[in-house]
Coordinates of C-alpha atoms and ligand atoms in Angstrom, one line a residue:
X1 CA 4.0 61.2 -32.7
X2 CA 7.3 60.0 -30.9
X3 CA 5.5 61.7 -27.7
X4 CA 3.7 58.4 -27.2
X5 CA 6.6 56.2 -26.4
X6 CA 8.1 58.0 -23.5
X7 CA 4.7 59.0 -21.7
X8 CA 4.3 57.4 -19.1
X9 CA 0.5 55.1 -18.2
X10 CA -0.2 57.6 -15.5
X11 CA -0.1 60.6 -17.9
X12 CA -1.3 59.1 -21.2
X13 CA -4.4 57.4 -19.7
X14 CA -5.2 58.3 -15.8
X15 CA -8.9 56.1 -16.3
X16 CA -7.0 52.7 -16.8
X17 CA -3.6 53.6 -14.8
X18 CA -6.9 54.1 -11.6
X19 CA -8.1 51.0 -12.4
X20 CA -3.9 49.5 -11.7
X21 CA -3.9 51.9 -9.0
X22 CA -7.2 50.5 -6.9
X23 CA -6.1 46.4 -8.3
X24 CA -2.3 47.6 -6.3
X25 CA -3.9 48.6 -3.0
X26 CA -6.5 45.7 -3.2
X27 CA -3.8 43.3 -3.2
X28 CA -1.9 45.4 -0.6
X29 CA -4.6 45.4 1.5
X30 CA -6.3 41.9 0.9
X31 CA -5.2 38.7 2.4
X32 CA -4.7 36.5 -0.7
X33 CA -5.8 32.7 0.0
X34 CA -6.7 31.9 -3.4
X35 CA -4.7 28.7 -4.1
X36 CA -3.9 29.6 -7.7
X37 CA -2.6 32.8 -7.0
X38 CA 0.8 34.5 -6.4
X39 CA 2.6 37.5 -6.6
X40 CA 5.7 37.5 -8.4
X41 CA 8.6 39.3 -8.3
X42 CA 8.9 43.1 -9.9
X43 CA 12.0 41.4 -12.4
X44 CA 8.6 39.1 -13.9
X45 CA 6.6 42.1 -14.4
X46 CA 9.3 43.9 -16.1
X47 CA 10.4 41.2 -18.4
X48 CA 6.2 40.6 -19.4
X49 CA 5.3 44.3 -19.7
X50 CA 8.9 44.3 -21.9
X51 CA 9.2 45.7 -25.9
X52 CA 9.4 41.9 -26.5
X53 CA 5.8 42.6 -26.7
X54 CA 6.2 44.3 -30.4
X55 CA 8.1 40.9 -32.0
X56 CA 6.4 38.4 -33.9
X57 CA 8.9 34.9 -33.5
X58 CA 6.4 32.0 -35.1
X59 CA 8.4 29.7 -34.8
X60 CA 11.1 28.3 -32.9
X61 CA 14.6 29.2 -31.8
X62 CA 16.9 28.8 -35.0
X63 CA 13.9 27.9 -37.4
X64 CA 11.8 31.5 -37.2
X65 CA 9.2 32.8 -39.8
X66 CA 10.6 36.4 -39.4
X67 CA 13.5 38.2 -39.2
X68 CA 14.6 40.0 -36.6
X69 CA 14.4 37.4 -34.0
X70 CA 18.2 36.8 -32.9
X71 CA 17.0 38.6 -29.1
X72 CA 14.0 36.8 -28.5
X73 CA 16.2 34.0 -29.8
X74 CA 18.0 34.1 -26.7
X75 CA 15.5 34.9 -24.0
X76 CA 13.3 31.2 -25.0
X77 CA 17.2 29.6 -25.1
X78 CA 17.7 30.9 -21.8
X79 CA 14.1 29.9 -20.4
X80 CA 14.3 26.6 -22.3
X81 CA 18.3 25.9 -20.7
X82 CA 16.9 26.9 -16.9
X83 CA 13.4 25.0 -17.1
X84 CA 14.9 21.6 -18.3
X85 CA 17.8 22.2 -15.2
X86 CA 14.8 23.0 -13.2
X87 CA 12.3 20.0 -13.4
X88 CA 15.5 18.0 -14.8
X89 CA 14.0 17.3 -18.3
X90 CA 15.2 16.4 -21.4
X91 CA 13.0 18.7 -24.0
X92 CA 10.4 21.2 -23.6
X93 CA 7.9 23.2 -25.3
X94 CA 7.2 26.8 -23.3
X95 CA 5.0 28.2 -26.3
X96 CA 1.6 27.9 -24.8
X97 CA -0.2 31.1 -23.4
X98 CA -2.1 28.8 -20.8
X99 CA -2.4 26.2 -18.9
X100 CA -5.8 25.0 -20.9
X101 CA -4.3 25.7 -24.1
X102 CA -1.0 23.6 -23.4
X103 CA -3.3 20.3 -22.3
X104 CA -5.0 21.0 -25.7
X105 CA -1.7 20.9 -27.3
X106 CA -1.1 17.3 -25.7
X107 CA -4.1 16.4 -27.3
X108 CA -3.9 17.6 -30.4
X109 CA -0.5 16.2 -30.8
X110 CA -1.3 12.4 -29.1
X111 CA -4.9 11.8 -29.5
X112 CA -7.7 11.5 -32.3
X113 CA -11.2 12.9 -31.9
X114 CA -13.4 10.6 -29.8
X115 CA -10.8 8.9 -28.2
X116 CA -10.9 7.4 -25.0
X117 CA -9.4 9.5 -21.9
X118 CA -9.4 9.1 -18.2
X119 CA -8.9 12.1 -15.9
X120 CA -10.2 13.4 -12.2
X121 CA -13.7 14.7 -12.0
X122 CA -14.2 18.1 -11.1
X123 CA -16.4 17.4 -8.7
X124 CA -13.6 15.5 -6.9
X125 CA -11.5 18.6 -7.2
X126 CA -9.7 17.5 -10.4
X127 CA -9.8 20.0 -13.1
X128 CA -12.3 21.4 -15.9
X129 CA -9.6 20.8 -18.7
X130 CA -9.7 17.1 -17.6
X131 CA -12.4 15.9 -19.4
X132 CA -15.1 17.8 -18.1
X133 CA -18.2 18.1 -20.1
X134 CA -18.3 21.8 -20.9
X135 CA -14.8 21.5 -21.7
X136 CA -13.2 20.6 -25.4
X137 CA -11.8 18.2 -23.2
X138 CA -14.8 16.3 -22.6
X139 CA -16.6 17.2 -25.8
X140 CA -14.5 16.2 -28.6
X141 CA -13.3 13.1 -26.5
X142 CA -14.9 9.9 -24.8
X143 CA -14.0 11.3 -21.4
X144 CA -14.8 9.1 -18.2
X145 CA -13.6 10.3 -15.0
X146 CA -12.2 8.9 -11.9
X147 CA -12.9 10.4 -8.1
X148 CA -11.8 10.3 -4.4
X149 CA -12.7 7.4 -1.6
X150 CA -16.8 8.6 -0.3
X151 CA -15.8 6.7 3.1
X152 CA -13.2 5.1 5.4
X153 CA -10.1 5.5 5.9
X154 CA -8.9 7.0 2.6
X155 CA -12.2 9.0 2.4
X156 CA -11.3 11.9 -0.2
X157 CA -8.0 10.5 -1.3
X158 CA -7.7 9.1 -4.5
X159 CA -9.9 6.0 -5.4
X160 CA -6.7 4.2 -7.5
X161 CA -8.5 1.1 -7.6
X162 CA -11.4 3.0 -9.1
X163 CA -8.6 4.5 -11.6
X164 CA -7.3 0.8 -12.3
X165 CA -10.6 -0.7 -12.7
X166 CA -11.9 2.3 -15.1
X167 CA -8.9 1.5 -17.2
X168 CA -9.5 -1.4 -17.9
X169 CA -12.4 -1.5 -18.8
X170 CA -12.5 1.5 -21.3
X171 CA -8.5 1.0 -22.0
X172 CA -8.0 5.0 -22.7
X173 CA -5.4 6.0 -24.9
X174 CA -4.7 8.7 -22.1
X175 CA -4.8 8.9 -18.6
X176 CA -4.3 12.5 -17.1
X177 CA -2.9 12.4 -13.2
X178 CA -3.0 16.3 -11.3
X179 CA -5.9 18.4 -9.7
X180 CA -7.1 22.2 -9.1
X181 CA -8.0 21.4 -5.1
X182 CA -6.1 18.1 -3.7
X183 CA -4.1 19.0 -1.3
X184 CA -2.6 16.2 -0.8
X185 CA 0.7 14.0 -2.1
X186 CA -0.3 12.7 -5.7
X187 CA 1.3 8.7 -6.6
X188 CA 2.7 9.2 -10.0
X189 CA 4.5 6.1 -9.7
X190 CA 1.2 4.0 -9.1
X191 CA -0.9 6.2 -12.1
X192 CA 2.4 4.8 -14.1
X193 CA 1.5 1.2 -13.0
X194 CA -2.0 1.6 -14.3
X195 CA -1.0 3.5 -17.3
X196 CA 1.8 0.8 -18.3
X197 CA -0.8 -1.6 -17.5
X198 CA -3.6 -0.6 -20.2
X199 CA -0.8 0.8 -22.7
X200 CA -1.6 4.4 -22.2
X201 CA -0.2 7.7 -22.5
X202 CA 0.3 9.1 -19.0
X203 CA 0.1 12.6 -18.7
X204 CA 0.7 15.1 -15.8
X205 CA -0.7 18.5 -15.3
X206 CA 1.6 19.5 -12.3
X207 CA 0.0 23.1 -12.5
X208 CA -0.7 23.8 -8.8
X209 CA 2.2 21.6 -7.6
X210 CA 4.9 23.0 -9.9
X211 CA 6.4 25.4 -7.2
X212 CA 6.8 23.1 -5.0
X213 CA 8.7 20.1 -7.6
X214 CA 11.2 23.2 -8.3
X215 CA 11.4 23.9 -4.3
X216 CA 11.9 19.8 -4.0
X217 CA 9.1 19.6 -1.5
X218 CA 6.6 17.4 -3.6
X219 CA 7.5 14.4 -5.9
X220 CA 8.6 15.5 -9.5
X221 CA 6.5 13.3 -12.0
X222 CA 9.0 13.8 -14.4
X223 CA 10.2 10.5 -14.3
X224 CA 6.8 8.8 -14.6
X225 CA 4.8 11.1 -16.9
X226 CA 5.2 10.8 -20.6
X227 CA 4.8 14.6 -20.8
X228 CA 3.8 16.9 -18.3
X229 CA 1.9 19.8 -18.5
X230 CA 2.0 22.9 -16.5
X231 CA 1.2 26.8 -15.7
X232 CA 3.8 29.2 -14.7
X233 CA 2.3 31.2 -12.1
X234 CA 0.7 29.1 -9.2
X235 CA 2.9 28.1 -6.6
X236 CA 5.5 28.7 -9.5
X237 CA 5.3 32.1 -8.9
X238 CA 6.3 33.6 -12.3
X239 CA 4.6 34.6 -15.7
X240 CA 1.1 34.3 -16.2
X241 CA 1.4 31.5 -18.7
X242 CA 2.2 27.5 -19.3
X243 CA 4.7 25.1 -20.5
X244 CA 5.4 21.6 -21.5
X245 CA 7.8 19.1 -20.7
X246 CA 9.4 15.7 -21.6
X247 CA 11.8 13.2 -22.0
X248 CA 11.1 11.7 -25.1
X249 CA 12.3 13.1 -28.3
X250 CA 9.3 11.7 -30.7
X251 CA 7.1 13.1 -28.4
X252 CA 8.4 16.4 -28.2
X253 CA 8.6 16.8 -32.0
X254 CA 4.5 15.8 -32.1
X255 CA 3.3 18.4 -29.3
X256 CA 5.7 21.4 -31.1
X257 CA 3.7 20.8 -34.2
X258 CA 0.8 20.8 -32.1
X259 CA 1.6 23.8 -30.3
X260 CA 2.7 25.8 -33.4
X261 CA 1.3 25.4 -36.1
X262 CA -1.4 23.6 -34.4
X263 CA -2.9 25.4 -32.3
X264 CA -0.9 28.7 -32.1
X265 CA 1.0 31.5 -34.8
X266 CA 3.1 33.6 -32.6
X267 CA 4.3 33.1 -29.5
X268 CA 4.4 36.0 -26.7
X269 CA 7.9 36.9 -26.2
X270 CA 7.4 39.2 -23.3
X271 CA 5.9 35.9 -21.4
X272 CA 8.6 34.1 -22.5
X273 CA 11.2 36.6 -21.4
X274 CA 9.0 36.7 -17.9
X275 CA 9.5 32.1 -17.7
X276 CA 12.9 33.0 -18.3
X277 CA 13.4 35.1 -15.0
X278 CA 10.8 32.9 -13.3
X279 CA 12.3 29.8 -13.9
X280 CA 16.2 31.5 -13.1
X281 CA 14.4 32.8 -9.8
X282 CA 13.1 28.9 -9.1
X283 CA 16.7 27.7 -9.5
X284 CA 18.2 29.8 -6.6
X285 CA 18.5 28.3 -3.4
X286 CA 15.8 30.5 -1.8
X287 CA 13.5 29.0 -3.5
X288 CA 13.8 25.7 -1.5
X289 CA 12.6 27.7 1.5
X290 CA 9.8 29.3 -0.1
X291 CA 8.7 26.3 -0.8
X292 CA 9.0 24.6 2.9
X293 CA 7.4 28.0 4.1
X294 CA 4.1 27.6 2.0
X295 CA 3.3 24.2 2.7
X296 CA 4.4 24.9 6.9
X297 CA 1.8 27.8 6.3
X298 CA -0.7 25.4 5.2
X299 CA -0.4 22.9 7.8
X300 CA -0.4 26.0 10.3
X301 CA -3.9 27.0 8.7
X302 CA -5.4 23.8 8.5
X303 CA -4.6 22.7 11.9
X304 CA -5.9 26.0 13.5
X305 CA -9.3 25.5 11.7
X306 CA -9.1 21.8 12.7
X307 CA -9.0 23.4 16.6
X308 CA -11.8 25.7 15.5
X309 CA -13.9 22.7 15.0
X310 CA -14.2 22.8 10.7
X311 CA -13.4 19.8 8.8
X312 CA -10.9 20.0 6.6
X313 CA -11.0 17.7 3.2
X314 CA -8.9 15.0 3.2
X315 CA -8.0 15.7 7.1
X316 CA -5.0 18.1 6.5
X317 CA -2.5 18.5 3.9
X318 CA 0.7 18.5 1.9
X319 CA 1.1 21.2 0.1
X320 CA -0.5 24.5 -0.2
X321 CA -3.8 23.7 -0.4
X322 CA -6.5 23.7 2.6
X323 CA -9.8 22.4 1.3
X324 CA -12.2 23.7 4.0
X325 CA -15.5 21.3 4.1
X326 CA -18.5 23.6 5.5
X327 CA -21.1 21.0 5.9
X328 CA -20.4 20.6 9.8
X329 CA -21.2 24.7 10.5
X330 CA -24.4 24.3 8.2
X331 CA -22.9 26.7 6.0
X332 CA -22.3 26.8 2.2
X333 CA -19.3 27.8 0.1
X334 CA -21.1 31.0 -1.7
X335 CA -21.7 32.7 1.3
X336 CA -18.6 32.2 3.3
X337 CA -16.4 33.1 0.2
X338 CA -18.4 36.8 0.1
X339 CA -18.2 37.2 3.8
X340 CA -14.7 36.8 3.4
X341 CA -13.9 38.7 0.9
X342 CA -15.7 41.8 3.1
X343 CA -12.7 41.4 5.6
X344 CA -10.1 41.6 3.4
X345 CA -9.6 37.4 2.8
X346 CA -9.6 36.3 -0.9
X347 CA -10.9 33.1 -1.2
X348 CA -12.9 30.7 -3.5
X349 CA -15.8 28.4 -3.4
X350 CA -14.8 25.1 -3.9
X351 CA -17.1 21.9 -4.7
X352 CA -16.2 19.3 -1.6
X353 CA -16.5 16.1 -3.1
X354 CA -19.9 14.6 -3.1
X355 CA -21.4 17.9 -2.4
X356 CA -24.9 18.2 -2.3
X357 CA -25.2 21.5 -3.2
X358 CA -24.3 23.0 -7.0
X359 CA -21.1 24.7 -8.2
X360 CA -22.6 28.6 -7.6
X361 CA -23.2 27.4 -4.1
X362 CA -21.1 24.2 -2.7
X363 CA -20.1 23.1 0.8
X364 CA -16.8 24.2 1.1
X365 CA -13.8 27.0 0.4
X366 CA -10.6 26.4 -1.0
X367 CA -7.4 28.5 0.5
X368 CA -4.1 29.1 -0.8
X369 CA -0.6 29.6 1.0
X370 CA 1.9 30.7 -1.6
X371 CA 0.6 34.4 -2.3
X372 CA 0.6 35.3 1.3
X373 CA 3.9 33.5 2.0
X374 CA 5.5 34.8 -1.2
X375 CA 4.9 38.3 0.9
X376 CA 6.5 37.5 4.1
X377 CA 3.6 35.7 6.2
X378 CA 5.0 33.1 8.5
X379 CA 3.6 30.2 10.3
X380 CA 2.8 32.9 13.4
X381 CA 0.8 35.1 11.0
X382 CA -1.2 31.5 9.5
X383 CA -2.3 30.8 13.2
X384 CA -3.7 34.3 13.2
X385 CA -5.1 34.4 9.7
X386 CA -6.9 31.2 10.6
X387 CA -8.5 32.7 13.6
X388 CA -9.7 35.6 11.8
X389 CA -11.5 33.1 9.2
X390 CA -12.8 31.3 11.8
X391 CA -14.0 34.1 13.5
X392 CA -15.7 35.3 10.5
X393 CA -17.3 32.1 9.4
X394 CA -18.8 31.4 13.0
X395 CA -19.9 34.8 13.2
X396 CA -22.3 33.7 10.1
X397 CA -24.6 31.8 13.0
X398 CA -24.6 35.6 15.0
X399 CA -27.3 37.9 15.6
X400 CA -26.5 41.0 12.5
X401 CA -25.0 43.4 15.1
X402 CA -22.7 40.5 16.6
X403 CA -21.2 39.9 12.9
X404 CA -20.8 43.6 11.7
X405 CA -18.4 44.2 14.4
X406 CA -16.9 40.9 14.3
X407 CA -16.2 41.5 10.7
X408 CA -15.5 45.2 11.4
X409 CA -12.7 44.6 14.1
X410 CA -11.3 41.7 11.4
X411 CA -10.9 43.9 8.7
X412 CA -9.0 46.4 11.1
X413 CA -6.3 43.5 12.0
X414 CA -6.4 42.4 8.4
X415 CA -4.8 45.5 6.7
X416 CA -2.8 45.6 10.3
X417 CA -1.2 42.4 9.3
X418 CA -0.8 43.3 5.4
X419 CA 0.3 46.3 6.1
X420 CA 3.5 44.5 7.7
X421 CA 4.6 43.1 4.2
X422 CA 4.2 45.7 1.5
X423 CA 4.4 44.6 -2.0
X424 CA 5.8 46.6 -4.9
X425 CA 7.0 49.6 -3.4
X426 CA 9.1 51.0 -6.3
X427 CA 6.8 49.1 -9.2
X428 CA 4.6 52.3 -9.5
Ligands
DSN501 N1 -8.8 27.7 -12.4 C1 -7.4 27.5 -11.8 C2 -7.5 27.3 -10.4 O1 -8.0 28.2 -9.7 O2 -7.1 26.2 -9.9 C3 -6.8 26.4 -12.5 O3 -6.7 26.6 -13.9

């Protein structure tokens, strides 16, 4: 019986150690642009698949249902120390498995069924757990939903005078501030204003921007929010799993109810040993660069599809998102993100706002930096990666022959270029 723990994945079961095999060489080989994507380092993956696995810890540090706990103890002391030093908070909850289950959390511990809550439409590139309508979110709640500017100057930026005049006249109890595809600089301090002004709770989900507030290259809400939410592996780059932060004690003592018993029993330990080396990884001072180098890469990418002649949402950006509108090519979202992914380019479909066409089609693509950049790709490489996608997506108007070998010679200089910045040598 012992056998078992010291065979290896490849000898115990080859059919599922294939299937890690071909996932390995796919992200060797593919360019990854999708925006919520990263690849952490081998010390994450360790610490997640870790025997921390096998412990139940319902609970918290101290105050445990089970013995047995004084390790796993440490590792959520140690991820709980480095995130509050990280995002300089006061408290913090890093129970959560997920991004979606720690806004529930908030929920469950601040709101009552039916409530009133204001958050970004999906359409306008805010995101499902907002209030959406086939999300709890906007089921068990009286969600309405702000957008982006349809013209002018500040077309597709935040309509805040669309925020401030929707709060007052359904005066939520909570207004939720953060997005899934805008790119650009978010005004905490101004959704504060409004929030102050209507005597609601303001809550941050900082998930795709988190990287970046720990490499100090996009503002930390922090100081604004009354909590903030977040995942742990977008521009983060760690564990596949959430957290939540903030500085007021009574608050803190309502969303750890929430999260356990609440919603949750036991935590994952493993995940929380993985936060723990994510978030010591996000204190060191290479971390600042990363951060510069994904959003450089983004402005790189965006501008060369700007000379390319595609319109990008919002103009440009200022972080690691480029929000590709597809409506001047006369192509849609669908078909650009499968042509894409032929060459080697990860991408996904994104809703531009006021698109015409439905969510299985749309107008536009969303791209990502921080996976790419996280594996060596400079602002050199961007250039050329936004060549290649322009190349692609123009070769969409071509006769059939004219796109195979467009596509064909793409692919070629795709695994050229990847093939420059191996991941994981050692990991299998
Ligand atoms: N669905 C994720 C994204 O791609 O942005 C967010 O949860």
């Amino acid at each position: 019986m012992t056998e078992i723990y010291n065979q290896s994945l490849k000898d115990s079961d080859s059919e599922v150690f294939a299937t890690l095999r071909k996932e390995l060489e796919r992200q060797q080989n593919q360019i990854e642009l999708i925006a919520s994507e990263n690849i952490p380092s081998l010390a994450v993956l360790n610490a997640q698949g870790s025997v921390m696995t096998n412990k139940y810890a319902e609970g918290y540090p101290g105050r445990r249902y089970y013995g047995g706990c004084e390790f796993v103890d440490q590792a959520e002391e140690i991820a709980l120390e480095r995130v509050k030093k990280l995002f300089n908070c006061k408290f913090a909850n890093l129970q959560s498995h997920s991004g979606a289950q720690a806004n529930q959390a908030v929920f469950l511990a601040l709101l009552q069924p039916h409530d009133t809550i204001l958050g970004m439409s999906l359409a306008s590139g805010g995101h499902l757990t907002h209030g959406a309508k086939p999300n709890i979110s906007g089921k068990w709640f009286n969600a309405v939903q702000y957008g982006v500017k349809k013209d002018g100057n500040d077309k597709d930026l935040i309509d805040y005078d669309e925020v401030e005049q929707l709060a007052k006249e359904h005066r939520p109890k909570m207004i939720i501030a953060g997005a899934s595809a805008y790119p650009r600089i978010i005004d905490w301090k101004k959704f504060r204003r409004i929030s102050d002004d209507v005597d609601a709770y303001l809550v941050v989900d900082m998930a795709h921007y988190s990287g970046l507030i720990a490499g100090k290259q996009y503002p930390n809400p922090i100081e604004h929010a009354d909590v903030v939410t977040s995942t742990t592996h977008k521009t983060l780059r760690g564990a596949r799993s959430a957290m939540i932060l903030t500085n007021n004690e009574d608050l803190i003592k309502k969303i750890n109810s929430a999260v356990f018993p609440g919603l949750q029993g036991g935590p994952l330990m493993h995940v929380m040993a993985a936060k723990a080396v994510t978030f010591g990884e996000a204190l060191k001072p290479e971390f600042v660069q990363y951060s510069k180098n994904v959003i450089a890469n983004a402005k790189v990418l965006s501008e060369t599809l700007v000379n390319r002649g595609f319109r990008i949402v919002t103009g440009g950006t200022d972080s690691h998102i480029v929000w590709l509108d597809l409506t001047p090519k006369n192509l849609t979202g669908d078909k650009a993100e499968k042509l894409l992914e032929d060459v080697g380019i990860a991408c996904n479909k994104n809703a531009i706002p006021y698109d015409p066409n439905p969510p299985k089609i749309t107008s536009g693509l969303r791209f990502g930096t921080p996976a790419a950049t996280s594996r060596g790709f400079n602002t050199k490489d961007f250039h050329t990666v936004g060549n290649m996608i322009a190349d692609v997506l123009d070769s969409l108007l071509l006769e059939e022959s004219e796109r195979e070998e467009i596509c064909t010679t793409t692919n070629k200089k795709v695994i050229g270029l990847c093939s420059n910045y191996p991941i994981y040598n050692e990991a299998y």
